[in-house]
Amino acid sequence: MQFKHPEILYFLFALVIPILVHLFQLRRFKKEYFTNVQFLKELSIQTRKSSKIKKWLLLTTRLLLFTALIFAFAQPFFKAKDSKNISNEMYIVLDNSYSMQAKGTKGELLKRAVQELLENTQENQTFSLITNNETYWNTDIKSIQKEIQNITYSALPFQLESAMAKIKSRKSANNKDVIIISDAIGLKPKQLKSIDKNFNTYFITPEAEQKNNISIDSVYMNQTLNDFYEIGVNLKSNGEQDNAIPIGLYNNNKLVAKTLVKFEKSETAINFTIPKKDFNGYVSINDSSLKYDNTYYFNITKPEKTNVISIGKIEKSGFLNRIYTAEEFNYSNFTIETLDYNTIEKQDAIVLNELENLPQALVTNLKSFVEKGGNLIFIPSAESKIDETNLLLGSLGQIQFGNKQNANKLITKIAFQHPLFQSVFEKKIDNFQYPNTKQNFEVKTTNPAILSYEDQSCFLTSIQNQVSSVYVFAAPINKINSNFQNSPLIVPIFYNMAQNTQKTGLNALTIGENQPFLVDTNLSKDQILEVKNDIVKFIPIQQIFNNKVKLQFNDYPIFAGNFEIYKKDEIVRNISFNYNRSESNLGLSESNILSDYNVVKSIETVFNSLLSDRSNNQIWKIFVILTILFLFLEVLIQKLVK
């Protein structure tokens, strides 16, 4: 037992006073003579004995009364069980991603968590609140009551590492209590390593009652016909689905096609055919679970001619004329001597076709070209200088050439999942006439191969960045060294390598992935591009590249939808944004990996536990009651004991 005011205990010495008064009462007795006291002797002795008992009872009662009163003023208490963490700072991490839209036993998971916070957080409790997209430092429930009530779903998935990084950035001499409220969708053991072991961490994992959900996973260009586009739509079903689901295709909010989808397995795809012209719309379904992933926004820009040049000898570039036809491409060939470097920045793709020398000026211009969104296709020459080649490739990514190998090798392996082959093959092909090369260079890279030799070495690989691609062949493909020009692969490969999907084709960005987007337009120094629709508008980060502008969106926009990019009052380009689909599968809750952490049922349980473990047990009220009890006892003794 400890005392809040131990100095008051010095008054216990004052208890000596009533003891002394009792023991040394200085009374003088006066003798009275009676004629006969024989009959009073027994009564006198009895009275004297009862008087002594009464006085001892009163002394004891008064001593106990004053002792209890002194103890009450000293405010005794028992020390809290978890007293070392009484001064801990509290951090509440609230997952407000779209998976928290699912319904539990008491309603939507996020709304129920917010309600529990409002009901159970004490007004004098200081805490910091961290959501997926907002942070409130050192506040209390009364100060941010309105903000908490207005918390909405965030397009950003729950990232535990990000929340922990924010908490760790708050330096303090005190330890931290961290309460994490999340459904644990997509939570991985790797993310848990971001939690400091010294933190006092609690997990609250609300669970959805209904985990069946259907989502539109992606929309893509399946194939381009003469007058039509064939649009592919991938759908995923999580859980059992007995009924067919209606799906509609909309252009500028007008329904243009509708069908029913029956799920025989967890994933299915359907196709829509639309006229070959600009399209600005979305695909939509209806299901009874999560709503955020039921609509997928996209736009299609009518194809413009792609600007392509090849640099190399004319006699080795004849096959490119047959691929890059005038209907779809503005194609030209230049030798290294006739090349005008000013034309490089105007191209969408450049083919370096078996150049024996790579001047430093060309290397510098090509590096700038790739950084600004241009695709580069590199075909080595048998006489290529390895040091010059590696200087170029090293400036573009982690890829280098090794020694030249003089061996006839077959190209036997195709990476069918690579974007270059999207919509090229209807099914995986195992037997076809393999092309070959007689000489090739060893390719040293960690990037996956697109085409591989029979010995698993690389024939074609790529360096991918956010706005462009660099494709690298390991061998010359002229007819003397290879029969690759006669392979059916050459047309789709070179066709797709030259295409810039941001300029032609289907576009749909994901909020939060911060994927750069190139817009073909010229801006003056004072001009900016603005992104807006009927609901919201914002100004993205932008960088001007001569006749292009690179846009980066960070975590914007807040809501998915179709938008327009404006230069003043002029619409430059349509653009579409969608929510991340990573939390569509409600069956992916990883709460089972939290066995090493303190998992509790509710916010109320956490607060009650902290309060009971860290509150000193105040017992001064007991001594007040004892004081009253002894006072009452003294009164009884005075009245009843004779």
XYZ file of C-alpha atoms in Angstrom:
642
model
C 0.000 0.000 0.000
C 1.229 3.492 -0.880
C 0.038 6.994 0.039
C -0.577 9.989 -2.155
C 0.079 12.356 0.794
C 2.333 10.394 3.162
C 3.246 13.529 5.155
C -0.205 13.474 6.771
C 0.731 10.219 8.505
C 2.798 12.281 10.955
C -0.505 13.138 12.633
C -0.576 9.548 13.915
C 1.766 10.699 16.675
C -1.117 12.785 17.951
C -2.847 9.564 18.965
C -0.593 9.503 22.008
C -2.582 12.371 23.508
C -5.886 10.519 24.145
C -3.889 7.573 25.481
C -2.120 9.784 27.993
C -5.331 11.467 28.983
C -6.902 8.089 29.591
C -4.017 6.658 31.616
C -3.233 9.688 33.737
C -6.546 11.211 34.588
C -5.765 13.409 37.673
C -9.015 13.121 39.599
C -9.246 13.837 43.370
C -11.814 11.722 45.185
C -13.660 13.138 48.199
C -14.653 10.773 50.955
C -18.279 10.703 52.025
C -19.248 8.860 55.184
C -22.445 6.962 55.361
C -24.007 5.376 58.369
C -23.959 1.935 56.758
C -22.421 0.939 53.330
C -22.455 -2.759 53.852
C -25.170 -3.270 51.341
C -23.557 -0.958 48.705
C -20.150 -2.638 48.525
C -21.037 -5.211 45.896
C -22.801 -2.597 43.721
C -19.815 -0.256 43.924
C -17.367 -2.885 42.745
C -19.629 -3.844 39.858
C -20.090 -0.230 38.766
C -16.384 0.477 38.857
C -15.623 -2.564 36.630
C -18.215 -1.613 33.992
C -16.942 1.963 33.974
C -13.412 0.787 33.187
C -14.644 -1.406 30.322
C -16.599 1.507 28.836
C -13.582 3.795 29.006
C -11.317 1.219 27.295
C -13.937 0.698 24.568
C -14.270 4.426 24.003
C -10.478 4.871 23.887
C -10.110 2.082 21.340
C -12.969 3.389 19.206
C -11.620 6.935 19.200
C -8.090 5.769 18.361
C -9.420 3.756 15.451
C -11.619 6.666 14.363
C -8.722 9.150 14.283
C -6.430 6.582 12.633
C -8.960 5.917 9.879
C -9.487 9.667 9.414
C -5.748 10.327 9.133
C -5.358 7.443 6.646
C -8.267 8.798 4.582
C -6.577 12.220 4.276
C -3.276 10.530 3.327
C -5.164 8.877 0.396
C -3.764 5.322 0.391
C -3.711 3.252 -2.806
C -2.392 0.020 -4.228
C 0.028 0.500 -7.150
C -1.292 -0.349 -10.627
C -0.436 -3.734 -12.110
C 1.058 -2.099 -15.235
C 2.342 1.059 -13.603
C 5.448 1.346 -15.798
C 3.240 2.028 -18.866
C 0.934 4.609 -17.277
C 2.598 7.421 -19.260
C 2.399 5.587 -22.613
C 1.280 7.526 -25.683
C -1.744 6.089 -27.503
C -1.944 5.619 -31.274
C -5.067 4.281 -33.000
C -4.576 2.908 -36.532
C -7.943 2.695 -38.304
C -8.185 0.830 -41.608
C -10.679 2.692 -43.798
C -10.002 0.815 -47.035
C -12.915 -0.408 -49.120
C -12.845 -3.937 -47.707
C -14.091 -2.399 -44.434
C -17.279 -1.675 -46.368
C -18.317 -5.285 -45.746
C -21.110 -5.915 -43.260
C -20.574 -7.568 -39.886
C -23.080 -8.527 -37.203
C -23.675 -4.859 -36.322
C -23.413 -3.208 -39.736
C -20.554 -2.020 -41.929
C -17.203 -2.771 -40.303
C -15.804 0.763 -40.596
C -18.950 2.506 -39.379
C -19.166 0.167 -36.391
C -15.509 0.805 -35.502
C -16.086 4.567 -35.651
C -19.141 4.249 -33.408
C -17.199 2.230 -30.828
C -14.451 4.836 -30.796
C -16.945 7.590 -30.111
C -18.704 5.606 -27.382
C -15.699 4.243 -25.477
C -12.936 6.838 -25.729
C -12.714 8.957 -22.571
C -12.870 12.702 -23.057
C -9.563 13.275 -21.236
C -7.741 10.576 -23.246
C -5.071 12.014 -25.565
C -4.333 9.932 -28.644
C -3.256 10.086 -32.287
C -5.475 8.692 -35.042
C -3.978 7.326 -38.281
C -6.171 6.260 -41.205
C -5.176 5.230 -44.731
C -5.316 8.818 -45.942
C -5.480 11.108 -42.871
C -3.522 11.638 -39.646
C -4.561 13.474 -36.471
C -1.747 13.963 -33.951
C -2.110 14.442 -30.180
C -5.817 15.113 -30.037
C -8.828 13.962 -28.035
C -12.209 12.540 -28.919
C -14.052 15.803 -28.343
C -11.751 17.803 -30.632
C -12.082 15.490 -33.633
C -15.540 14.069 -33.055
C -16.841 15.602 -36.261
C -13.845 14.388 -38.291
C -14.230 10.845 -36.981
C -17.930 10.826 -37.811
C -17.094 11.963 -41.357
C -14.404 9.340 -42.053
C -15.064 7.861 -45.499
C -13.601 4.943 -47.389
C -10.176 5.469 -48.910
C -9.082 4.312 -52.345
C -5.696 3.438 -50.811
C -5.305 -0.153 -49.562
C -4.358 -0.631 -45.915
C -0.571 -0.418 -45.535
C 0.595 -1.368 -42.047
C 4.210 -0.418 -42.808
C 3.172 3.125 -43.675
C 1.250 3.552 -40.418
C 4.141 2.144 -38.370
C 6.604 4.467 -40.107
C 4.467 7.454 -39.119
C 4.295 6.286 -35.494
C 8.045 5.650 -35.306
C 8.693 9.149 -36.632
C 7.116 10.583 -33.453
C 10.114 10.558 -31.144
C 9.283 10.395 -27.443
C 10.768 9.277 -24.137
C 7.570 7.337 -23.427
C 6.582 3.992 -24.876
C 3.613 3.656 -27.225
C 0.260 1.869 -27.075
C -0.814 0.985 -30.613
C -4.381 -0.137 -31.318
C -4.769 -1.470 -34.880
C -8.338 -1.815 -36.176
C -8.352 -3.706 -39.470
C -10.061 -6.651 -41.137
C -6.527 -7.911 -42.013
C -7.359 -8.319 -45.718
C -4.038 -8.793 -47.507
C -2.010 -8.528 -44.303
C 1.310 -10.368 -44.678
C 3.869 -11.575 -42.091
C 6.415 -9.274 -43.715
C 4.261 -6.267 -42.836
C 4.102 -7.310 -39.177
C 7.877 -6.965 -38.957
C 7.392 -3.202 -39.187
C 5.854 -3.195 -35.675
C 8.373 -2.218 -33.007
C 8.665 -5.014 -30.441
C 8.645 -2.438 -27.643
C 5.212 -1.185 -28.646
C 2.253 -2.357 -26.593
C 0.233 -3.502 -29.623
C -3.414 -4.581 -29.768
C -5.204 -5.908 -32.854
C -8.958 -5.621 -33.355
C -10.022 -7.609 -36.433
C -13.730 -7.147 -37.238
C -15.006 -9.902 -39.494
C -17.544 -9.778 -42.304
C -20.558 -12.074 -42.089
C -21.003 -12.403 -45.859
C -17.723 -13.036 -47.720
C -19.134 -13.721 -51.182
C -18.179 -10.956 -53.593
C -17.932 -10.350 -57.335
C -15.518 -7.817 -58.766
C -14.498 -6.490 -62.171
C -10.778 -7.185 -62.148
C -9.682 -5.544 -65.402
C -10.736 -4.349 -68.837
C -8.426 -4.713 -71.830
C -8.278 -4.471 -75.600
C -8.756 -8.041 -76.785
C -8.256 -7.279 -80.454
C -8.552 -4.468 -82.973
C -10.567 -5.182 -86.111
C -11.030 -3.048 -89.193
C -14.094 -1.210 -87.924
C -14.490 -2.505 -84.375
C -12.758 -2.999 -81.051
C -13.215 -6.201 -79.110
C -13.109 -5.338 -75.408
C -12.288 -8.056 -72.869
C -13.607 -7.887 -69.290
C -12.127 -10.079 -66.539
C -14.390 -10.822 -63.576
C -13.622 -12.615 -60.309
C -15.997 -14.398 -57.982
C -15.024 -14.928 -54.357
C -17.337 -17.489 -52.820
C -20.199 -19.409 -54.379
C -22.423 -17.667 -56.923
C -25.588 -19.471 -57.958
C -27.279 -16.754 -59.985
C -26.212 -15.097 -63.221
C -24.968 -11.525 -62.758
C -26.000 -8.744 -65.189
C -23.159 -6.678 -66.631
C -23.552 -3.509 -68.673
C -21.250 -1.488 -70.902
C -21.747 2.300 -70.876
C -20.370 5.037 -73.098
C -20.767 8.586 -71.777
C -23.274 7.199 -69.230
C -25.406 5.625 -71.972
C -25.964 1.871 -71.992
C -24.567 0.398 -75.220
C -24.514 -3.342 -74.369
C -25.717 -5.697 -71.660
C -25.393 -9.403 -70.923
C -25.526 -11.988 -68.116
C -22.480 -13.661 -66.588
C -22.660 -17.140 -65.071
C -19.723 -18.189 -62.913
C -18.696 -21.797 -63.383
C -15.306 -21.084 -61.827
C -13.772 -18.284 -59.784
C -12.626 -16.271 -62.831
C -14.338 -15.651 -66.128
C -14.016 -13.282 -69.065
C -16.534 -11.849 -71.508
C -16.120 -9.755 -74.641
C -17.919 -6.709 -75.992
C -17.631 -5.427 -79.557
C -17.864 -1.660 -80.022
C -17.360 0.698 -82.996
C -13.783 1.777 -83.660
C -13.946 5.316 -82.350
C -13.311 7.278 -79.153
C -14.900 5.675 -76.110
C -15.253 7.204 -72.643
C -17.243 4.923 -70.369
C -17.294 2.043 -67.937
C -18.378 -1.527 -67.276
C -20.726 -2.131 -64.333
C -22.219 -5.086 -62.434
C -24.583 -5.462 -59.466
C -23.911 -7.750 -56.513
C -24.954 -7.733 -52.877
C -21.500 -7.419 -51.299
C -18.787 -4.774 -51.787
C -19.856 -1.928 -54.064
C -16.542 -0.225 -54.747
C -15.299 -2.864 -57.215
C -18.514 -3.159 -59.241
C -17.556 -0.485 -61.783
C -14.461 -0.252 -63.958
C -13.802 3.014 -65.810
C -11.793 3.177 -69.035
C -11.388 5.189 -72.183
C -10.218 4.444 -75.699
C -8.597 7.009 -77.919
C -9.012 6.509 -81.636
C -5.634 5.299 -82.927
C -3.287 7.901 -84.269
C -0.411 7.039 -86.531
C 2.621 5.981 -84.532
C 5.892 7.709 -85.394
C 8.712 5.190 -85.867
C 12.203 5.494 -87.278
C 14.877 2.877 -87.716
C 18.568 3.723 -87.667
C 20.705 1.390 -89.718
C 21.546 0.254 -93.198
C 18.619 0.333 -95.623
C 19.248 -3.192 -96.921
C 18.856 -4.620 -93.410
C 15.657 -2.678 -92.645
C 13.393 -3.866 -95.467
C 11.371 -6.148 -93.154
C 10.397 -3.128 -91.031
C 8.709 -1.487 -94.048
C 6.373 -4.472 -94.257
C 5.474 -4.268 -90.546
C 5.188 -0.524 -90.056
C 2.728 0.180 -92.859
C 1.496 3.621 -93.872
C -2.048 2.940 -92.616
C -0.931 2.905 -88.976
C 2.640 4.234 -88.843
C 4.725 7.169 -89.967
C 7.871 5.150 -90.636
C 11.267 6.280 -91.937
C 14.761 4.796 -92.087
C 18.009 6.684 -91.573
C 21.631 5.722 -91.571
C 23.801 6.999 -88.768
C 25.281 9.530 -91.185
C 21.957 10.955 -92.392
C 20.180 11.007 -89.006
C 18.926 14.391 -87.826
C 19.017 14.237 -84.010
C 16.217 16.806 -83.799
C 13.760 14.218 -85.160
C 14.390 11.796 -82.263
C 12.178 13.585 -79.721
C 9.222 13.517 -82.148
C 9.150 9.704 -82.352
C 7.129 7.135 -80.440
C 9.597 4.316 -81.130
C 13.139 3.978 -82.472
C 14.767 0.811 -83.858
C 18.563 0.611 -83.615
C 19.122 -1.933 -86.348
C 22.584 -3.488 -86.260
C 24.687 -0.375 -85.802
C 28.403 -1.110 -85.686
C 29.181 2.124 -83.825
C 27.201 4.052 -81.219
C 28.351 7.697 -81.037
C 28.202 9.338 -77.621
C 25.816 12.013 -78.936
C 23.389 9.277 -80.037
C 23.624 7.531 -76.653
C 22.822 10.799 -74.849
C 19.834 11.554 -77.095
C 18.456 8.020 -76.804
C 18.665 8.116 -73.000
C 16.658 11.356 -72.995
C 14.208 9.869 -75.523
C 13.465 6.854 -73.302
C 13.077 9.010 -70.183
C 10.453 11.056 -72.003
C 8.331 8.036 -72.880
C 9.740 6.689 -76.140
C 10.188 2.959 -76.817
C 13.616 1.782 -77.958
C 14.310 -1.481 -79.842
C 17.970 -2.538 -79.900
C 19.221 -5.121 -82.424
C 22.995 -5.685 -82.158
C 25.380 -6.066 -85.039
C 27.800 -8.957 -85.325
C 30.510 -6.283 -85.288
C 29.059 -4.353 -82.330
C 31.620 -3.057 -79.879
C 30.710 -4.493 -76.508
C 31.971 -1.499 -74.524
C 29.866 0.958 -76.588
C 26.843 -1.356 -76.391
C 27.152 -1.712 -72.619
C 27.531 2.051 -72.248
C 24.138 2.527 -73.929
C 22.385 -0.348 -72.167
C 23.894 0.558 -68.802
C 22.463 4.061 -69.073
C 18.991 2.599 -69.674
C 18.851 -0.181 -67.075
C 20.507 -3.207 -65.526
C 21.534 -5.138 -68.620
C 24.943 -5.862 -70.162
C 26.353 -7.843 -73.082
C 28.993 -10.530 -72.590
C 31.096 -12.413 -75.106
C 29.923 -13.263 -78.602
C 28.992 -16.930 -79.050
C 29.376 -18.719 -82.382
C 26.819 -21.501 -82.121
C 23.627 -22.404 -83.930
C 20.843 -22.093 -81.331
C 17.091 -22.562 -81.546
C 14.637 -20.071 -80.031
C 12.203 -22.394 -78.267
C 10.601 -20.665 -75.277
C 7.942 -17.926 -75.329
C 6.813 -15.940 -72.274
C 3.116 -16.069 -73.172
C 2.117 -13.857 -70.235
C 4.244 -10.928 -71.423
C 2.218 -7.870 -72.555
C 3.807 -8.128 -76.012
C 1.797 -11.297 -76.610
C -1.511 -10.088 -75.245
C -4.246 -11.188 -77.680
C -1.596 -12.761 -79.983
C -2.158 -16.403 -79.013
C -5.556 -18.002 -78.493
C -3.866 -20.850 -76.632
C -0.419 -21.855 -75.488
C 1.609 -23.337 -78.357
C 4.126 -26.106 -77.676
C 5.149 -27.136 -81.190
C 5.961 -24.703 -83.963
C 8.828 -24.134 -86.347
C 11.535 -22.729 -84.110
C 13.613 -19.840 -85.484
C 17.360 -19.937 -84.947
C 20.470 -17.766 -84.844
C 24.061 -18.609 -85.797
C 25.754 -16.003 -83.614
C 24.579 -14.265 -80.488
C 25.831 -12.269 -77.512
C 25.603 -13.419 -73.936
C 23.023 -11.238 -72.141
C 23.546 -10.524 -68.444
C 20.386 -9.235 -66.801
C 17.950 -9.921 -63.982
C 15.019 -8.983 -66.226
C 12.889 -11.926 -67.418
C 13.277 -13.118 -70.988
C 10.518 -12.618 -73.545
C 11.991 -15.190 -75.915
C 14.621 -17.741 -74.847
C 16.991 -20.180 -76.495
C 16.794 -23.910 -75.956
C 19.592 -23.644 -73.360
C 17.403 -21.155 -71.373
C 19.639 -18.203 -72.260
C 17.978 -14.976 -73.357
C 17.208 -14.033 -76.962
C 14.850 -11.086 -76.323
C 14.345 -9.210 -73.073
C 13.126 -5.782 -72.008
C 13.817 -2.985 -69.574
C 10.523 -1.612 -68.318
C 10.082 1.793 -66.760
C 6.967 3.744 -65.887
C 6.507 5.497 -69.220
C 8.412 3.469 -71.803
C 10.186 0.214 -72.637
C 13.578 -0.792 -74.013
C 13.655 -4.084 -75.939
C 16.997 -5.823 -76.422
C 17.801 -8.651 -78.832
C 20.792 -10.894 -78.127
C 21.626 -11.487 -81.794
C 21.418 -9.854 -85.212
C 18.248 -10.913 -87.023
C 19.378 -10.326 -90.602
C 18.742 -13.229 -92.955
C 22.397 -14.291 -92.952
C 22.520 -14.827 -89.198
C 18.907 -15.841 -88.498
C 15.631 -16.947 -90.016
C 13.699 -14.958 -87.367
C 12.369 -12.607 -90.083
C 10.472 -15.586 -91.529
C 8.938 -16.497 -88.158
C 5.254 -15.677 -87.554
C 6.372 -14.068 -84.269
C 8.153 -11.151 -85.890
C 5.038 -9.163 -86.920
C 3.209 -9.066 -83.548
C 6.473 -8.566 -81.646
C 7.696 -5.548 -83.633
C 4.173 -4.166 -84.005
C 3.546 -4.214 -80.254
C 7.046 -3.004 -79.376
C 6.437 0.168 -81.343
C 3.004 0.907 -79.891
C 2.637 3.375 -77.038
C -0.463 2.229 -75.155
C -0.916 5.653 -73.585
C -1.252 7.188 -77.021
C -3.384 4.534 -78.703
C -5.515 1.846 -77.143
C -7.365 1.396 -73.879
C -6.365 3.435 -70.847
C -7.334 2.857 -67.226
C -5.152 3.949 -64.297
C -5.305 2.703 -60.708
C -5.562 5.236 -57.885
C -2.534 5.158 -55.599
C -0.141 3.451 -58.014
C 1.176 6.845 -59.157
C 1.754 5.657 -62.700
C 3.073 8.506 -64.881
C 0.928 9.518 -67.822
C 2.186 11.251 -70.956
C 0.070 13.828 -72.756
C 0.946 15.089 -76.226
C 0.603 18.853 -75.923
C 2.682 22.007 -75.833
C 2.598 24.225 -72.745
C 3.990 27.682 -72.196
C 5.825 28.451 -68.955
C 2.732 29.840 -67.269
C 0.327 27.125 -68.418
C -0.662 24.035 -66.453
C -2.857 21.009 -67.058
C -5.864 20.395 -64.823
C -7.783 17.147 -64.321
C -11.494 17.375 -63.565
C -14.972 15.981 -64.046
C -18.417 17.103 -62.867
C -17.610 16.313 -59.220
C -13.967 17.092 -58.445
C -10.898 18.694 -59.945
C -7.208 18.693 -59.078
C -3.833 19.726 -60.469
C -1.385 16.818 -60.850
C 2.397 17.048 -60.655
C 3.610 17.827 -64.161
C 6.873 17.968 -66.053
C 7.188 19.515 -69.518
C 9.130 17.637 -72.229
C 9.111 19.769 -75.368
C 5.908 18.529 -77.064
C 4.879 16.245 -74.173
C 3.840 16.668 -70.545
C 4.400 13.942 -67.956
C 1.711 13.832 -65.275
C 1.954 12.111 -61.892
C -1.087 11.794 -59.647
C 0.209 10.457 -56.296
C -2.947 9.474 -54.335
C -5.376 11.508 -56.456
C -8.182 11.491 -57.358
C -10.065 10.473 -54.223
C -12.918 8.886 -56.181
C -12.807 6.636 -59.247
C -14.331 7.848 -62.481
C -13.782 9.264 -65.936
C -12.022 12.630 -66.114
C -10.837 15.128 -68.691
C -7.410 16.754 -68.876
C -7.810 20.476 -69.558
C -5.425 23.086 -70.882
C -7.344 26.202 -69.910
C -10.793 25.535 -71.421
C -9.576 23.037 -74.011
C -9.958 19.284 -73.419
C -6.605 17.739 -74.272
C -7.276 14.122 -73.319
C -9.684 11.806 -71.497
C -8.342 9.802 -68.578
C -9.871 7.129 -66.321
C -9.118 6.115 -62.723
C -10.148 2.986 -60.809
C -9.874 1.724 -57.257
C -7.277 -0.907 -56.446
C -8.894 -4.375 -56.502
C -6.493 -5.958 -53.992
C -9.116 -6.031 -51.220
C -12.013 -7.478 -53.198
C -11.521 -10.990 -51.842
C -12.959 -10.935 -48.316
C -11.736 -14.486 -47.788
C -8.134 -13.271 -47.734
C -8.298 -12.056 -44.126
C -4.996 -13.022 -42.518
C -6.024 -12.655 -38.871
C -4.543 -16.124 -38.197
C -1.000 -14.713 -38.466
C -1.624 -12.513 -35.417
C -1.187 -15.341 -32.900
C 1.896 -13.656 -31.428
C -0.012 -10.423 -30.804
C -2.704 -9.361 -28.387
C -5.938 -9.789 -30.370
C -9.034 -8.419 -28.622
C -12.714 -8.411 -29.547
C -13.574 -4.732 -29.283
C -12.320 -1.231 -28.560
C -14.221 -1.294 -25.285
C -12.216 -4.338 -24.174
C -8.917 -2.585 -24.909
C -9.821 0.591 -23.044
C -11.190 -1.310 -20.042
C -8.063 -3.459 -19.912
C -5.744 -0.449 -20.053
C -7.808 1.377 -17.433
C -7.842 -1.525 -14.978
C -4.178 -2.451 -15.433
C -2.853 1.100 -15.223
C -5.142 2.691 -12.648
C -4.003 2.793 -9.017
C -6.512 1.118 -6.672
C -7.663 4.033 -4.511
C -8.787 2.823 -1.058
C -9.175 6.134 0.860
C -12.952 5.792 0.589
C -12.747 2.631 2.682
C -11.108 4.602 5.489
C -13.775 7.307 5.268
C -16.399 4.597 5.702
C -14.434 3.185 8.657
C -14.299 6.663 10.234
C -18.079 6.978 10.012
C -18.460 3.429 11.321
C -16.234 4.066 14.365
C -18.055 7.341 15.060
C -21.365 5.504 15.027
C -19.885 2.784 17.235
C -18.757 5.385 19.774
C -22.258 6.789 19.963
C -23.625 3.304 20.587
C -21.093 2.688 23.344
C -21.985 5.987 25.002
C -25.674 5.110 25.028
C -25.697 1.390 25.670
C -22.735 0.679 27.912
C -23.311 1.774 31.509
